[in-house]
PDB file of C-alpha atoms in Angstrom:
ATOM      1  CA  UNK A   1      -1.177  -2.185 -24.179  1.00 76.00           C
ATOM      2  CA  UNK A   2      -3.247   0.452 -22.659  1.00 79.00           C
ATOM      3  CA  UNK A   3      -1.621   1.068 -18.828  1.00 90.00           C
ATOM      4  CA  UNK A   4      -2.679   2.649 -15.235  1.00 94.00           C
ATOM      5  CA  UNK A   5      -0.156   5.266 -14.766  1.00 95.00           C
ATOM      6  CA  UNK A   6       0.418   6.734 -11.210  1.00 96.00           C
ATOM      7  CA  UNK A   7       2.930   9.329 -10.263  1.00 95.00           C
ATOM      8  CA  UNK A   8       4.984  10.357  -8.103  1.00 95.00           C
ATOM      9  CA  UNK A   9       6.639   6.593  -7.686  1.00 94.00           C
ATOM     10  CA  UNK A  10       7.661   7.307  -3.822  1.00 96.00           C
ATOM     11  CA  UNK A  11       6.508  10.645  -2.024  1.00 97.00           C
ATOM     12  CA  UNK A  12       7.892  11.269   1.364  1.00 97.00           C
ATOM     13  CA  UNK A  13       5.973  13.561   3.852  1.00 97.00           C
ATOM     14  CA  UNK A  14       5.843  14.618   7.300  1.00 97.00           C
ATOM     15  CA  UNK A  15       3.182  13.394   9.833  1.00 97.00           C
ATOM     16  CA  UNK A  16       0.256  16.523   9.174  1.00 97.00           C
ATOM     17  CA  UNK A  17       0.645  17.293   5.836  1.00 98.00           C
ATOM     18  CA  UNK A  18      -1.381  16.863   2.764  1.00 97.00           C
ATOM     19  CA  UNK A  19      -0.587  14.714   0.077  1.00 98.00           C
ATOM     20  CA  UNK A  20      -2.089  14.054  -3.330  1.00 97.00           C
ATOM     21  CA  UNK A  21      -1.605  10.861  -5.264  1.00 97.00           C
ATOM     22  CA  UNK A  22      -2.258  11.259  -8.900  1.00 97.00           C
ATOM     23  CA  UNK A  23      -3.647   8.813 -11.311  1.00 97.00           C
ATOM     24  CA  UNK A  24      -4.092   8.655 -14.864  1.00 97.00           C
ATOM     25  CA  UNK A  25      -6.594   5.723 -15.582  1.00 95.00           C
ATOM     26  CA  UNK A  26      -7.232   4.153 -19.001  1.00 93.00           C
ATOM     27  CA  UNK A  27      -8.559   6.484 -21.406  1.00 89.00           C
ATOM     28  CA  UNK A  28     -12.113   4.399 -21.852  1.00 88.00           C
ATOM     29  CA  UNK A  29     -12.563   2.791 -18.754  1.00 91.00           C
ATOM     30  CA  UNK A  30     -15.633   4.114 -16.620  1.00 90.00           C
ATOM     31  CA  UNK A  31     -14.899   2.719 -12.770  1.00 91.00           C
ATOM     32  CA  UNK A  32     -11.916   4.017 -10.733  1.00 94.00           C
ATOM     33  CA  UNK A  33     -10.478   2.535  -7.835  1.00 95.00           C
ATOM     34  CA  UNK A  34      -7.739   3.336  -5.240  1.00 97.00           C
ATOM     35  CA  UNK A  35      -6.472   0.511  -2.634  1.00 96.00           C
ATOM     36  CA  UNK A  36      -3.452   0.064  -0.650  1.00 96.00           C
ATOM     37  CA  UNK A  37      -0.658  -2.489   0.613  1.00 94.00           C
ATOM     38  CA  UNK A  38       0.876  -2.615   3.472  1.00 90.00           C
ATOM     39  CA  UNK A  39       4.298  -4.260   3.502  1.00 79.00           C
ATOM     40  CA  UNK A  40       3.373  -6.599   0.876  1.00 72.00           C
ATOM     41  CA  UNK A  41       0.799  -7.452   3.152  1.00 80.00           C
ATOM     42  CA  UNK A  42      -3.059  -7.534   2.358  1.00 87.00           C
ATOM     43  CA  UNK A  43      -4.622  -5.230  -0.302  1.00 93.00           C
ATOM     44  CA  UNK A  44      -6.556  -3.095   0.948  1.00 94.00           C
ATOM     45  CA  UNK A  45      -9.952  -1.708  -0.811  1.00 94.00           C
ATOM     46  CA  UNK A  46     -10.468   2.134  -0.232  1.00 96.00           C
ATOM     47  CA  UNK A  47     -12.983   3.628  -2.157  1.00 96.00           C
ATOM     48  CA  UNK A  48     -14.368   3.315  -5.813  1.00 93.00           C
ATOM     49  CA  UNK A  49     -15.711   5.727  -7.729  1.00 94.00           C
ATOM     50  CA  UNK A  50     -18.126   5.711 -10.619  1.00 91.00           C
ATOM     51  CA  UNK A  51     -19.892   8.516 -12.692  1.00 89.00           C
ATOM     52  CA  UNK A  52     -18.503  10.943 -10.715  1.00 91.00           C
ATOM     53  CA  UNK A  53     -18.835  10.163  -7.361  1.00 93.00           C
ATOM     54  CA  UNK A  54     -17.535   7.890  -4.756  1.00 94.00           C
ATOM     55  CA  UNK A  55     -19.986   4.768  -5.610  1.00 92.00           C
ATOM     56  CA  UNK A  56     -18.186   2.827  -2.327  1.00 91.00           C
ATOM     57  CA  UNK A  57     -15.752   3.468   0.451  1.00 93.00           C
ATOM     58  CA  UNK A  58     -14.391   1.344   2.915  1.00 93.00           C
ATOM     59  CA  UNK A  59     -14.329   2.142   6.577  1.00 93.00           C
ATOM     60  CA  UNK A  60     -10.615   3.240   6.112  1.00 94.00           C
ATOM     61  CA  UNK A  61     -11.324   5.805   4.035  1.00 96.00           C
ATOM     62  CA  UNK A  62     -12.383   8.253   6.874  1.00 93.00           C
ATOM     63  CA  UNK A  63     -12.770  11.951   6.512  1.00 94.00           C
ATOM     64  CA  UNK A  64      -9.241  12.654   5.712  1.00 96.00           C
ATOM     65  CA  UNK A  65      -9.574  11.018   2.221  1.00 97.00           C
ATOM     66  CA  UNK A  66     -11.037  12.166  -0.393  1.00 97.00           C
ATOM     67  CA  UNK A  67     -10.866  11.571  -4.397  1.00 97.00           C
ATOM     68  CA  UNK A  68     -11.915  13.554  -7.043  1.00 95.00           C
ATOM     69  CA  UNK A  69     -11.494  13.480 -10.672  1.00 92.00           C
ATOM     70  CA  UNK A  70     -10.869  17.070 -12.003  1.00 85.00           C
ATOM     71  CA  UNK A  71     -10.707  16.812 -15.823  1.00 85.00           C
ATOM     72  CA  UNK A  72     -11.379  13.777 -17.343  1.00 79.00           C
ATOM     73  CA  UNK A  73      -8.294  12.144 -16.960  1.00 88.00           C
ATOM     74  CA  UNK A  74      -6.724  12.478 -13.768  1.00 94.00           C
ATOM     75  CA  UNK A  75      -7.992  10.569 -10.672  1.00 96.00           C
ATOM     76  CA  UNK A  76      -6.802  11.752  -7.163  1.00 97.00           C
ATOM     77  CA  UNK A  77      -6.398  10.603  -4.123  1.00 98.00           C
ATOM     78  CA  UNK A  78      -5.899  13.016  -1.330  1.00 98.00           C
ATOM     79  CA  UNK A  79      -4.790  12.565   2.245  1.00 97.00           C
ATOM     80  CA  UNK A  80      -5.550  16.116   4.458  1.00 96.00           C
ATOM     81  CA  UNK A  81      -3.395  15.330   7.460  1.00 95.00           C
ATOM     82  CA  UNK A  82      -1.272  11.833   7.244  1.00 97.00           C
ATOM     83  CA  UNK A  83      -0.398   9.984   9.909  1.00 96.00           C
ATOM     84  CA  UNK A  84       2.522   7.599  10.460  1.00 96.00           C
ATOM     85  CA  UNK A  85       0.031   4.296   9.760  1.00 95.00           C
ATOM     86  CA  UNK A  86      -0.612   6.246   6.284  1.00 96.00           C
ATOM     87  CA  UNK A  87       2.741   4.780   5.386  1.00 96.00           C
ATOM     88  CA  UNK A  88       2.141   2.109   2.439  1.00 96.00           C
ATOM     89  CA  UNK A  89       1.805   1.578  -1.480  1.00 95.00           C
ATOM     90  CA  UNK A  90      -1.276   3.160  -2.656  1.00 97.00           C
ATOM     91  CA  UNK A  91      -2.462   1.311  -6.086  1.00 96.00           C
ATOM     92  CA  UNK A  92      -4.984   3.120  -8.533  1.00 96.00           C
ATOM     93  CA  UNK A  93      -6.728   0.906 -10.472  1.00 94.00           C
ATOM     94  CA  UNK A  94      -9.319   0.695 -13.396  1.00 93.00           C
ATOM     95  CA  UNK A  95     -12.318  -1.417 -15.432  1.00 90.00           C
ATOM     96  CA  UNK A  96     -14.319  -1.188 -18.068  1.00 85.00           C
ATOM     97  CA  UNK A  97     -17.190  -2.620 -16.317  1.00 76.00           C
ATOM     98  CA  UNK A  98     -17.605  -4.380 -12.931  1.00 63.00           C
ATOM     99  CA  UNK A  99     -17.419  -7.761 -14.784  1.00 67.00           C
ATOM    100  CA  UNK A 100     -13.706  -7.559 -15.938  1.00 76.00           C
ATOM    101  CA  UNK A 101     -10.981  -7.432 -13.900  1.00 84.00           C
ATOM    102  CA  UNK A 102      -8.900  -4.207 -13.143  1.00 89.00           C
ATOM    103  CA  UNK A 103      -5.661  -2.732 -14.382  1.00 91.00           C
ATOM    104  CA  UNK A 104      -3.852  -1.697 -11.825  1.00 92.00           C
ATOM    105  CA  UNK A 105      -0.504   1.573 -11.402  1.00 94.00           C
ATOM    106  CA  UNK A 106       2.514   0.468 -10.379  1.00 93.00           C
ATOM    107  CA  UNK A 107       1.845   2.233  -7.025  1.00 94.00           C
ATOM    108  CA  UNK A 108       3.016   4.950  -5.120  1.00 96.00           C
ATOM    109  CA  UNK A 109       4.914   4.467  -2.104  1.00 95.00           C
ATOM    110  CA  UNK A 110       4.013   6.768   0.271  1.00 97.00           C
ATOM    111  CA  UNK A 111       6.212   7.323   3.662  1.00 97.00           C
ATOM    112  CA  UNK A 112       5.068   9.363   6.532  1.00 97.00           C
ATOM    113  CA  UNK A 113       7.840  10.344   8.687  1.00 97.00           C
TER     114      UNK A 113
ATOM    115  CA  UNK B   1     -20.498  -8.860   3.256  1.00 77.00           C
ATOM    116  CA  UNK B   2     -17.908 -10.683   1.277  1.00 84.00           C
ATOM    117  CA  UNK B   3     -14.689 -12.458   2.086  1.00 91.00           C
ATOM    118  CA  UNK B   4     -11.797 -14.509   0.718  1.00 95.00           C
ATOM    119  CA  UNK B   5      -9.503 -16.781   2.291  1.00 96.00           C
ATOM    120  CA  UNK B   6      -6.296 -17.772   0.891  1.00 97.00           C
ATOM    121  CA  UNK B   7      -5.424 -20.909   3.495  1.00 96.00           C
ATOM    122  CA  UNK B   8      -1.478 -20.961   2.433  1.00 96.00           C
ATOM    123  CA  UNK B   9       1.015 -18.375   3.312  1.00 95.00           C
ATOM    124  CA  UNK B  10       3.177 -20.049   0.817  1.00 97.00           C
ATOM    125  CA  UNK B  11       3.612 -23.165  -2.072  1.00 98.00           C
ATOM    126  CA  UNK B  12       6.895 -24.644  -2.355  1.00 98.00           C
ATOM    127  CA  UNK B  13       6.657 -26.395  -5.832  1.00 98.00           C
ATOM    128  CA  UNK B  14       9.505 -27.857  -7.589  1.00 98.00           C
ATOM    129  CA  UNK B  15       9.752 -26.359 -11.438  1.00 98.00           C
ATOM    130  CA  UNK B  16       8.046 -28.335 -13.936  1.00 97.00           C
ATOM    131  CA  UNK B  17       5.879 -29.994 -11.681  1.00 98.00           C
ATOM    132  CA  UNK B  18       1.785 -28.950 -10.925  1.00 98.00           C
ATOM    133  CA  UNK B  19       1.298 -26.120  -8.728  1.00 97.00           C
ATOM    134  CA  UNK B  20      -2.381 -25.317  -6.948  1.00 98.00           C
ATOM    135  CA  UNK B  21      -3.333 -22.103  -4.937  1.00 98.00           C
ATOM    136  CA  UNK B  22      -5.921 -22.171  -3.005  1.00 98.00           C
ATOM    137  CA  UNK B  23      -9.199 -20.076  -2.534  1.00 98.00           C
ATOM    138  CA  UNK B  24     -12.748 -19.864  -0.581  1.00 97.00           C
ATOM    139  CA  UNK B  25     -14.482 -16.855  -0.618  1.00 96.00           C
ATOM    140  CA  UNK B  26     -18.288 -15.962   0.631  1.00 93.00           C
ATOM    141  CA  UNK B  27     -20.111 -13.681  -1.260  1.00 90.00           C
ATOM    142  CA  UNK B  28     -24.498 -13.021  -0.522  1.00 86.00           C
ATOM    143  CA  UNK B  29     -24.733 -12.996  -4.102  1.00 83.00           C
ATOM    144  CA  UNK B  30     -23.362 -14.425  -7.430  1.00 86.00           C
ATOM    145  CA  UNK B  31     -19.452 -14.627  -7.084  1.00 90.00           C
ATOM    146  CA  UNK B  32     -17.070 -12.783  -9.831  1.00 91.00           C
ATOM    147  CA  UNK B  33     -13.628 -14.254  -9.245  1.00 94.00           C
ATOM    148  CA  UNK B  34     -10.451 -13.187 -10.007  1.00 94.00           C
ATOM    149  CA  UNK B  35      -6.484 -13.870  -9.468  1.00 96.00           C
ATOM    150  CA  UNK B  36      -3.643 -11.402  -9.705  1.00 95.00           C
ATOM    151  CA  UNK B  37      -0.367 -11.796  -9.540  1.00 96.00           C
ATOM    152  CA  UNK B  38       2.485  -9.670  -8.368  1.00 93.00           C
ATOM    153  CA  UNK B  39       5.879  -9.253  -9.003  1.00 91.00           C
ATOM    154  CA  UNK B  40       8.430  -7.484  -6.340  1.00 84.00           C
ATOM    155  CA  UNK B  41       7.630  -3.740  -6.375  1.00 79.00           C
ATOM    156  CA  UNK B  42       4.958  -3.516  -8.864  1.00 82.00           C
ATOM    157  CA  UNK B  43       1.427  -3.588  -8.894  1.00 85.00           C
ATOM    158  CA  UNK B  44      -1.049  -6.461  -9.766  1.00 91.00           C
ATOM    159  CA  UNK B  45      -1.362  -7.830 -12.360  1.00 93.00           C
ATOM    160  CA  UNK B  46      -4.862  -9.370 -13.445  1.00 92.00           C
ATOM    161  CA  UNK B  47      -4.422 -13.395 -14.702  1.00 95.00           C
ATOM    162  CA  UNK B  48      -8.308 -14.417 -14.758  1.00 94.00           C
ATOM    163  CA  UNK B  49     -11.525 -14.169 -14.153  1.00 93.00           C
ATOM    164  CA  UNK B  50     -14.478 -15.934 -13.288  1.00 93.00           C
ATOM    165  CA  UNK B  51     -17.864 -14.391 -13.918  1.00 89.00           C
ATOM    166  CA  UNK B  52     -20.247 -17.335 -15.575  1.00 86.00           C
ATOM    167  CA  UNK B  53     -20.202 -20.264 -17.772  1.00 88.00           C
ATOM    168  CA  UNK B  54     -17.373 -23.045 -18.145  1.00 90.00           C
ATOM    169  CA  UNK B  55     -16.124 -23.613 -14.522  1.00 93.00           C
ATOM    170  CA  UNK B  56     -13.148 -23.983 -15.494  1.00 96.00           C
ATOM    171  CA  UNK B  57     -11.372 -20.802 -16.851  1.00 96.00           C
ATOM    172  CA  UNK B  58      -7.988 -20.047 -18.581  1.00 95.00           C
ATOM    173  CA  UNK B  59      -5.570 -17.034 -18.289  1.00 93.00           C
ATOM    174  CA  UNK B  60      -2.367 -15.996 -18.699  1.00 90.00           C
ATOM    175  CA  UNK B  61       0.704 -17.315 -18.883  1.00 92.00           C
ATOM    176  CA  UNK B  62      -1.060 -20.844 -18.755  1.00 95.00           C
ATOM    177  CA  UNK B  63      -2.637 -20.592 -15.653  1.00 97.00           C
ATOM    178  CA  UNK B  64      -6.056 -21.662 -15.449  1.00 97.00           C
ATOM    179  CA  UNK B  65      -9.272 -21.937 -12.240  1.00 98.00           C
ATOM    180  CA  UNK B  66     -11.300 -24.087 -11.450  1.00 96.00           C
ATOM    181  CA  UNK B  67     -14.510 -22.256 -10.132  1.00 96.00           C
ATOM    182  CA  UNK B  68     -16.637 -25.044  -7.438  1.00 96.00           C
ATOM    183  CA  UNK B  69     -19.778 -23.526  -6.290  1.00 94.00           C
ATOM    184  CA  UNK B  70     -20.478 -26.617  -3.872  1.00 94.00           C
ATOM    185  CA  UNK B  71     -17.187 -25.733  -2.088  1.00 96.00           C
ATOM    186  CA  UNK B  72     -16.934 -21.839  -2.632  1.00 96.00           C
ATOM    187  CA  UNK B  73     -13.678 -22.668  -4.133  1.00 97.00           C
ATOM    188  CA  UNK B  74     -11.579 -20.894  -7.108  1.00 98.00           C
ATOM    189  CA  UNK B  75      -8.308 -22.476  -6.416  1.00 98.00           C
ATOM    190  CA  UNK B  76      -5.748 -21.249  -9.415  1.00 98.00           C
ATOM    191  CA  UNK B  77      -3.693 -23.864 -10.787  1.00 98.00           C
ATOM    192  CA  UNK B  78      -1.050 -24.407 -13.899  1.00 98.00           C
ATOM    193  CA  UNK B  79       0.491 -27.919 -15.038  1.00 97.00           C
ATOM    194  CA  UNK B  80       4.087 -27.296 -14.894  1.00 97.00           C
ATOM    195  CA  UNK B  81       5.735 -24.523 -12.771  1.00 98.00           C
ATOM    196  CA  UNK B  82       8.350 -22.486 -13.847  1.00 97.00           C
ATOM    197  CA  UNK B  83      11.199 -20.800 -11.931  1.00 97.00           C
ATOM    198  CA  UNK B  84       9.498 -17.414 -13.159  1.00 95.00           C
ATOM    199  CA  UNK B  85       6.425 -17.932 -11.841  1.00 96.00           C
ATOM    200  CA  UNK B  86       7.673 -17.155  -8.486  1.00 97.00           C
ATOM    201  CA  UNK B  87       5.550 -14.438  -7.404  1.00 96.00           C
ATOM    202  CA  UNK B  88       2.619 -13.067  -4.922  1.00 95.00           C
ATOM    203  CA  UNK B  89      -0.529 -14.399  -5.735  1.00 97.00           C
ATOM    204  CA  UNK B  90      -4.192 -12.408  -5.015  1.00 96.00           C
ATOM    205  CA  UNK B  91      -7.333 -14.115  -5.049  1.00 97.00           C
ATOM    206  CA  UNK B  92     -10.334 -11.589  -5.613  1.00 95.00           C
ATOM    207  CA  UNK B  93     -14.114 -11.289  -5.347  1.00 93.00           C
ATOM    208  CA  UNK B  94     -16.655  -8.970  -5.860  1.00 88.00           C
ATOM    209  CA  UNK B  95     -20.395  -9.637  -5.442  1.00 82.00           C
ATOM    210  CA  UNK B  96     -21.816  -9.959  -8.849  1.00 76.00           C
ATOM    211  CA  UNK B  97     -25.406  -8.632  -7.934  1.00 73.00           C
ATOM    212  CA  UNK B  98     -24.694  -5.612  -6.502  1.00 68.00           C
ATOM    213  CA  UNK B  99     -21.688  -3.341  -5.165  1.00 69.00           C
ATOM    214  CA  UNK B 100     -18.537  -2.191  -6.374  1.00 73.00           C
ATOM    215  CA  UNK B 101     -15.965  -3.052  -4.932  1.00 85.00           C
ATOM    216  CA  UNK B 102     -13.488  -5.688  -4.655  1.00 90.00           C
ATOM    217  CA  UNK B 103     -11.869  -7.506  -2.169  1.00 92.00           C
ATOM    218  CA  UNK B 104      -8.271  -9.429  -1.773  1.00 94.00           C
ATOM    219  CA  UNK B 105      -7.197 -12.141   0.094  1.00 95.00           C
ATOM    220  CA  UNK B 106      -4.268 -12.327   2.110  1.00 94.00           C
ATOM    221  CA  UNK B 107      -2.058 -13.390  -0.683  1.00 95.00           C
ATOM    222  CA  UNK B 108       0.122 -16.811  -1.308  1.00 96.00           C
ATOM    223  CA  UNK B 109       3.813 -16.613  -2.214  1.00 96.00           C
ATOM    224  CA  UNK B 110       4.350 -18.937  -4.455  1.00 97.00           C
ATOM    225  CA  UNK B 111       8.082 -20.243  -4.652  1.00 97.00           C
ATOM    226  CA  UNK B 112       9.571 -22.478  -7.687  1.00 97.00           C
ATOM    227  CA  UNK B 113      12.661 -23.934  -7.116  1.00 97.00           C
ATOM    228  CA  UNK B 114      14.838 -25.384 -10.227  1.00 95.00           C
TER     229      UNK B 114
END
């Protein structure tokens, strides 16, 4: 069965730094999503993108987000300068369409320190 | 704007009896539903959708939803539990007329005891 993969699994990074969370979505979907989860808590929707460009972003994803997908098959998430409430699992996710639901990565946990 | 509200924190059900989990959501437009489930430390994992048709919709691993328009409800429900359904449960909506993204409720931990 086609998957969502995501890597790294964990990254750990110090408060200011850049990091990029990498996504390789399903080969024929067309609509790319990345949210996150707090503790296990609430998933949260950050941005969506569609035909190459961000189609939707939540009011989380401020200016130090940003996604881009640079060849076809990756989809990235980038954070410019994290902060300790960056901390979380990030989830990519794709669709087909907006009518079916989404595959989701297995996340990356991300740890600001 | 839309919304969902997952009313339980958690569902103590004994295995092999019925289990529900409830939903209300709010959407301006027409309502695609969905439930995911998740397992410690991994991601979701998509169990069914509601778009149109038969209000009542199957998924996997014999769960099905009953989708009430009257009541903005999708409450997910299977007829017996098992011990290995024990797991985080999402409900989902997106509006269906417009927008792209989706949003998650809270989450319900769902807990089968043997």
């Amino acid at each position: 069965e086609p998957e969502v993969t995501q890597t790294p699994s964990h990254q750990v990074t110090q408060m200011g730094q850049e990091v990029i969370l990498r996504c390789v979505p399903i080969s024929n979907h067309l609509y790319f999503y990345w949210y996150r989860q707090i503790l296990g808590q609430k998933v949260e929707f950050l941005v969506s993108f569609y035909n190459n460009e961000i189609s939707e972003k939540s009011e989380i994803f401020d200016d130090q987000f940003s996604v881009e997908r640079p060849d076809g098959s990756n989809f990235t998430l980038k954070i410019r300068s994290t902060k300790l409430e960056d901390s979380a699992m990030y989830f990519c996710a794709s669709s087909g369409t907006g009518a079916y639901g989404y595959t989701f990565g297995s996340g990356t946990r991300l740890t600001v320190v | 704007a839309q919304s969902v509200a997952q009313p339980e924190d958690q569902v103590n059900v004994a295995e092999g009896n019925p289990l529900t989990v409830k939903c209300t959501y709010s959407v301006s437009g027409n309502p695609y539903l969905f439930w995911y489930v998740q397992y410690p430390n991994r991601g979701l994992q998509f169990l069914l959708k509601y778009i149109t048709g038969d209000n009542l919709v199957k998924g996997s691993y014999g769960f099905e939803a009953e989708f009430n328009k009257s009541q903005t409800s999708f409450h997910l429900k299977k007829p017996s539990a098992l011990v290995s359904d024990s797991a985080l449960y999402f409900c989902a909506v997106r509006d269906g007329t417009g927008g792209f993204k989706t949003i998650f409720g809270a989450g319900t931990r769902l807990f089968v005891k043997a």
